[in-house]
Amino acid sequence: MELHDVWFVLIAVLWTGYFFLEGFDFGVGVLTRLLARNRPEKRVLINTIGPVWDGNEVWLLSAGGATFAAFPEWYATLFSGFYLPLLLILVCLIIRGVAFEYRAKRPEENWQRNWEHAIFWCSLIPAFLWGVAFGNIVGGVKIDQDFEYVGGLGDLFNPFALLGGLVTLTLFTFHGAVFTALKTVGDIRERARRLAARVGLVAAALALVFLLWTQVESGNGKSLVALVVAVAALVVALVANQAGREGWSFALSGVTIVAAVAMLFLSLFPNVMPSSLNEDWSLTVTNASSSPYTLKIMTWCAGIATPVVLLYQSWTYWVFRKRIGTQHIAEPAH
């Protein structure tokens, strides 16, 4: 296997890890409006992801940095062609991070409510737009012979990409709901399970259509296996949630996300960004990659740094593994 193939796999792993981890905290952010009935319950939801949300975003930084270094042509075409949606995602992530930190700094009702609105919308919008972005990456966009995107903003919001956005939004919300059920006690835990059952059915229907569409358009034998795993894991996750087995349900919803993202990358390879104008103008792992020397240096750096990051993040989740409820929320100190 060539180094550019290795780095295609590594970037796929980074995006998979990002969607697995950031997926449930996007979902919890959406649930602050859909599930929480009062301010203490919103604080419970925010506290379930409070210790880990910023660590989850490290996977995005790593995926973006790896793409820039390993496949500069891919990075340039992607970030110039998808500039406005990706900028909106970036702004949302910035505001969302500020909202987590600033929400409790003042006691006024309006202050806290406005930051809670920011958490909701800045979780919902990226959850949707990431699906739109990857729908376009896999489905193909208007790339010319110079490997430059020549389409408009409206071309990105085509039916296939919009369906991809709905899939990621509903799937992340389901992932967040089962995570909430896993991390909470009392009435909010039971309501999270009931909401997960409803959202999960919608996510399953949308995901099945999207993944089958992808398979028909650009799939292969390997992607078909990933599709079957994704659908089966989601069905079993719904069954486990109904049985009150939150740990299994969360693990299987994670398997669904991992298998679905794997399917997209398996359908994509050896392209990294197909051209809808001419197949010969597509960006591939060969024509979009850096030099072998650059990839070699990156491989050594990744081999040293990745285990350290994984160990630290695993330790963080272990430390904050206990369930919480409204009884654990202290009265405001203001």
XYZ file of C-alpha atoms in Angstrom:
334
model
C 0.000 0.000 0.000
C 1.351 3.410 -0.999
C 1.682 6.160 1.610
C -1.017 8.266 -0.028
C -3.401 5.314 0.358
C -2.390 5.003 4.017
C -3.138 8.660 4.597
C -6.493 8.388 2.881
C -7.341 5.667 5.422
C -5.979 7.727 8.323
C -8.017 10.766 7.303
C -11.096 8.547 7.046
C -10.368 7.322 10.586
C -10.031 10.884 11.866
C -13.353 11.945 10.327
C -14.980 8.794 11.670
C -13.698 9.524 15.172
C -14.883 13.112 14.899
C -18.413 12.161 13.866
C -18.607 9.440 16.523
C -17.556 11.782 19.344
C -18.780 15.183 18.206
C -21.932 13.528 16.894
C -23.329 12.812 20.345
C -22.422 16.219 21.758
C -24.068 17.897 18.762
C -27.059 15.705 19.565
C -27.043 16.744 23.215
C -26.891 20.392 22.130
C -30.008 19.866 19.984
C -31.724 18.129 22.917
C -31.371 21.220 25.102
C -34.469 22.445 23.268
C -36.182 19.147 22.410
C -35.803 17.329 25.738
C -35.040 19.682 28.614
C -38.120 21.171 30.293
C -36.456 23.672 32.598
C -33.125 25.298 33.360
C -31.817 22.584 35.744
C -32.448 19.934 33.081
C -30.623 22.047 30.501
C -27.721 22.261 32.932
C -27.772 18.477 33.303
C -27.564 18.018 29.525
C -24.768 20.547 29.178
C -22.889 18.962 32.079
C -22.969 15.525 30.422
C -20.730 16.851 27.642
C -19.054 19.695 29.538
C -15.809 17.807 30.291
C -15.407 16.293 26.815
C -16.838 18.506 24.062
C -13.631 20.470 23.486
C -11.561 17.272 23.352
C -13.937 15.894 20.740
C -13.169 18.848 18.484
C -9.496 17.891 18.441
C -10.470 15.217 15.927
C -11.745 17.902 13.546
C -8.531 19.899 13.848
C -6.526 16.735 13.216
C -8.650 15.765 10.199
C -8.375 19.254 8.688
C -4.635 19.485 9.369
C -3.981 16.027 7.966
C -5.954 16.820 4.819
C -3.986 20.062 4.358
C -0.627 18.329 4.744
C -1.309 15.008 2.999
C -3.637 16.150 0.190
C -3.135 19.902 -0.398
C -5.052 19.868 -3.707
C -8.040 18.274 -1.970
C -7.851 20.783 0.865
C -7.600 23.757 -1.515
C -10.510 22.699 -3.721
C -12.681 21.672 -0.775
C -12.197 24.805 1.305
C -12.452 27.198 -1.623
C -15.497 25.527 -3.167
C -17.314 24.954 0.134
C -16.110 28.203 1.650
C -19.408 29.654 2.930
C -20.853 26.439 4.454
C -17.523 25.612 6.112
C -17.192 29.183 7.374
C -20.680 28.930 8.871
C -19.690 25.679 10.584
C -16.552 27.344 11.969
C -18.500 30.347 13.274
C -21.034 28.010 14.902
C -18.279 26.015 16.603
C -16.720 29.217 17.946
C -20.023 30.592 19.262
C -20.942 27.192 20.696
C -17.692 26.990 22.644
C -18.162 30.510 23.988
C -21.751 29.666 24.950
C -20.660 26.693 27.051
C -18.188 28.876 28.946
C -20.197 32.110 29.268
C -23.724 30.825 29.887
C -23.381 30.603 33.676
C -21.266 33.731 34.137
C -24.277 35.933 34.885
C -27.596 35.135 36.633
C -29.955 37.125 34.381
C -32.650 35.069 32.662
C -32.137 36.692 29.252
C -28.369 36.177 29.388
C -28.636 32.445 30.052
C -31.529 31.927 27.636
C -29.662 33.609 24.771
C -26.598 31.421 25.278
C -28.844 28.350 25.414
C -30.331 29.367 22.062
C -26.767 29.646 20.750
C -25.944 26.127 21.970
C -29.028 24.726 20.241
C -28.606 26.430 16.878
C -24.818 26.077 16.814
C -25.227 22.342 17.381
C -28.043 21.859 14.865
C -26.509 23.824 11.978
C -23.106 22.027 11.883
C -24.820 18.647 12.371
C -26.800 19.363 9.205
C -24.063 21.043 7.158
C -21.506 18.283 7.700
C -23.918 15.886 6.027
C -24.399 18.338 3.155
C -20.630 18.675 2.745
C -19.945 14.938 2.685
C -22.930 14.350 0.430
C -21.294 16.639 -2.110
C -17.836 15.126 -1.635
C -19.134 11.628 -2.336
C -21.735 12.602 -4.947
C -19.352 14.765 -6.948
C -19.157 18.501 -7.630
C -18.272 20.768 -10.546
C -14.469 20.558 -10.769
C -12.728 21.700 -13.945
C -9.512 20.561 -15.603
C -7.468 22.761 -13.243
C -8.964 20.933 -10.236
C -10.885 24.038 -9.204
C -14.510 24.157 -8.092
C -16.522 26.101 -10.675
C -20.027 25.629 -9.301
C -22.061 28.031 -7.194
C -23.360 27.947 -3.640
C -26.743 26.674 -4.829
C -25.122 23.641 -6.481
C -24.064 22.392 -3.042
C -27.660 22.187 -1.830
C -28.798 19.469 -4.218
C -31.270 16.721 -3.194
C -28.581 14.119 -2.459
C -26.584 16.495 -0.255
C -29.691 17.782 1.555
C -30.671 14.202 2.316
C -27.170 13.650 3.677
C -27.654 16.661 5.935
C -30.922 15.294 7.297
C -29.246 11.923 7.912
C -26.405 13.391 9.974
C -28.772 15.674 11.883
C -31.197 12.911 12.873
C -28.477 10.319 13.451
C -26.480 12.662 15.688
C -29.639 13.572 17.595
C -30.369 9.872 18.154
C -26.731 9.325 19.195
C -27.039 12.230 21.638
C -30.330 10.942 23.037
C -28.942 7.499 23.860
C -25.840 9.152 25.329
C -28.116 11.285 27.508
C -29.993 8.174 28.661
C -26.642 6.557 29.448
C -25.353 9.533 31.438
C -28.422 10.651 33.411
C -30.778 9.405 36.112
C -34.438 9.934 36.860
C -37.170 11.286 34.635
C -34.838 12.874 32.092
C -33.271 9.463 31.455
C -36.660 7.902 30.663
C -37.689 10.782 28.402
C -34.364 10.583 26.581
C -35.010 6.900 25.839
C -38.494 7.629 24.505
C -37.231 10.474 22.336
C -34.370 8.288 21.074
C -36.903 5.678 19.932
C -38.806 8.236 17.834
C -35.775 10.031 16.402
C -34.036 6.724 15.724
C -36.853 5.509 13.493
C -36.657 8.692 11.410
C -32.849 8.425 11.239
C -33.092 4.775 10.167
C -35.484 5.558 7.313
C -33.426 8.512 6.053
C -30.106 6.685 6.427
C -31.355 3.647 4.529
C -32.429 5.789 1.567
C -29.205 7.829 1.571
C -26.872 4.850 1.881
C -28.722 2.855 -0.779
C -28.593 5.884 -3.088
C -24.845 6.135 -2.471
C -24.372 2.425 -3.117
C -26.251 2.580 -6.400
C -24.363 5.648 -7.631
C -20.788 4.858 -6.580
C -20.706 1.811 -4.327
C -18.757 -1.436 -4.503
C -18.619 -4.737 -2.650
C -16.795 -3.315 0.376
C -19.144 -0.374 0.722
C -22.109 -2.744 0.538
C -20.764 -4.640 3.564
C -20.403 -1.349 5.452
C -23.975 -0.413 4.490
C -25.340 -3.674 5.878
C -23.374 -3.217 9.117
C -24.621 0.370 9.518
C -28.280 -0.520 9.021
C -28.096 -3.643 11.206
C -26.330 -1.774 14.014
C -28.946 0.988 13.967
C -31.810 -1.505 14.151
C -30.207 -3.336 17.080
C -29.454 0.012 18.770
C -33.170 0.822 18.627
C -34.008 -2.571 20.128
C -31.420 -2.119 22.904
C -32.762 1.346 23.660
C -36.287 -0.029 23.931
C -35.008 -2.685 26.357
C -33.328 -0.069 28.536
C -29.787 -1.190 27.667
C -28.358 2.299 27.188
C -24.728 1.185 27.034
C -25.374 -1.244 24.199
C -27.602 1.251 22.441
C -24.938 3.959 22.564
C -22.196 1.593 21.415
C -24.319 0.379 18.498
C -25.362 3.883 17.469
C -21.641 4.600 17.383
C -21.083 1.530 15.208
C -23.769 2.886 12.885
C -21.899 6.166 12.482
C -18.548 4.420 12.032
C -19.925 2.030 9.394
C -21.814 4.795 7.552
C -18.734 7.041 7.347
C -16.620 4.046 6.326
C -19.101 3.330 3.560
C -18.794 6.869 2.229
C -14.996 6.681 2.110
C -15.066 3.192 0.588
C -17.402 4.503 -2.111
C -15.103 7.470 -2.667
C -11.735 5.693 -3.011
C -9.511 6.171 -5.009
C -11.097 9.571 -5.566
C -10.992 12.173 -2.855
C -13.297 14.584 -4.670
C -15.029 13.387 -7.850
C -15.793 15.791 -10.679
C -19.354 15.783 -11.952
C -18.199 17.476 -15.179
C -15.607 14.966 -16.325
C -14.358 11.855 -14.525
C -10.805 12.607 -15.702
C -10.879 15.895 -13.759
C -11.555 14.212 -10.435
C -9.147 14.650 -7.551
C -7.643 11.307 -6.534
C -5.275 10.038 -3.859
C -2.544 10.209 -6.513
C -2.953 13.630 -8.104
C -3.979 15.426 -4.892
C -1.304 14.107 -2.526
C 1.867 15.630 -1.142
C 5.334 14.306 -1.896
C 6.364 10.883 -0.534
C 8.883 12.558 1.787
C 6.183 14.752 3.343
C 3.918 11.767 3.838
C 6.772 9.806 5.422
C 7.486 12.549 7.979
C 3.759 12.843 8.737
C 3.523 9.105 9.314
C 6.261 9.198 11.953
C 4.646 12.181 13.694
C 1.219 10.534 13.676
C 2.646 7.290 15.032
C 4.076 9.137 18.050
C 1.281 11.616 18.796
C -1.862 9.546 18.137
C -1.458 7.024 20.993
C -0.886 9.872 23.454
C -4.082 11.649 22.367
C -6.098 8.423 22.518
C -4.834 7.584 26.012
C -5.547 11.067 27.350
C -9.032 11.238 25.875
C -9.891 7.731 27.106
C -8.774 8.737 30.594
C -11.001 11.825 30.451
C -14.063 9.749 29.615
C -13.207 7.291 32.394
C -12.918 10.054 35.016
C -16.299 11.579 34.048
C -18.125 8.268 33.541
C -20.777 8.599 36.296
C -24.441 9.448 35.743
C -25.832 12.804 36.810
C -29.293 14.254 37.436
C -30.977 17.449 38.557
C -30.171 16.545 42.178
C -26.491 17.004 41.355
C -26.984 20.563 40.086
C -25.893 23.099 42.680
C -27.834 26.295 43.284
C -26.442 29.353 41.456
C -23.767 31.144 43.459
C -24.794 34.598 42.220
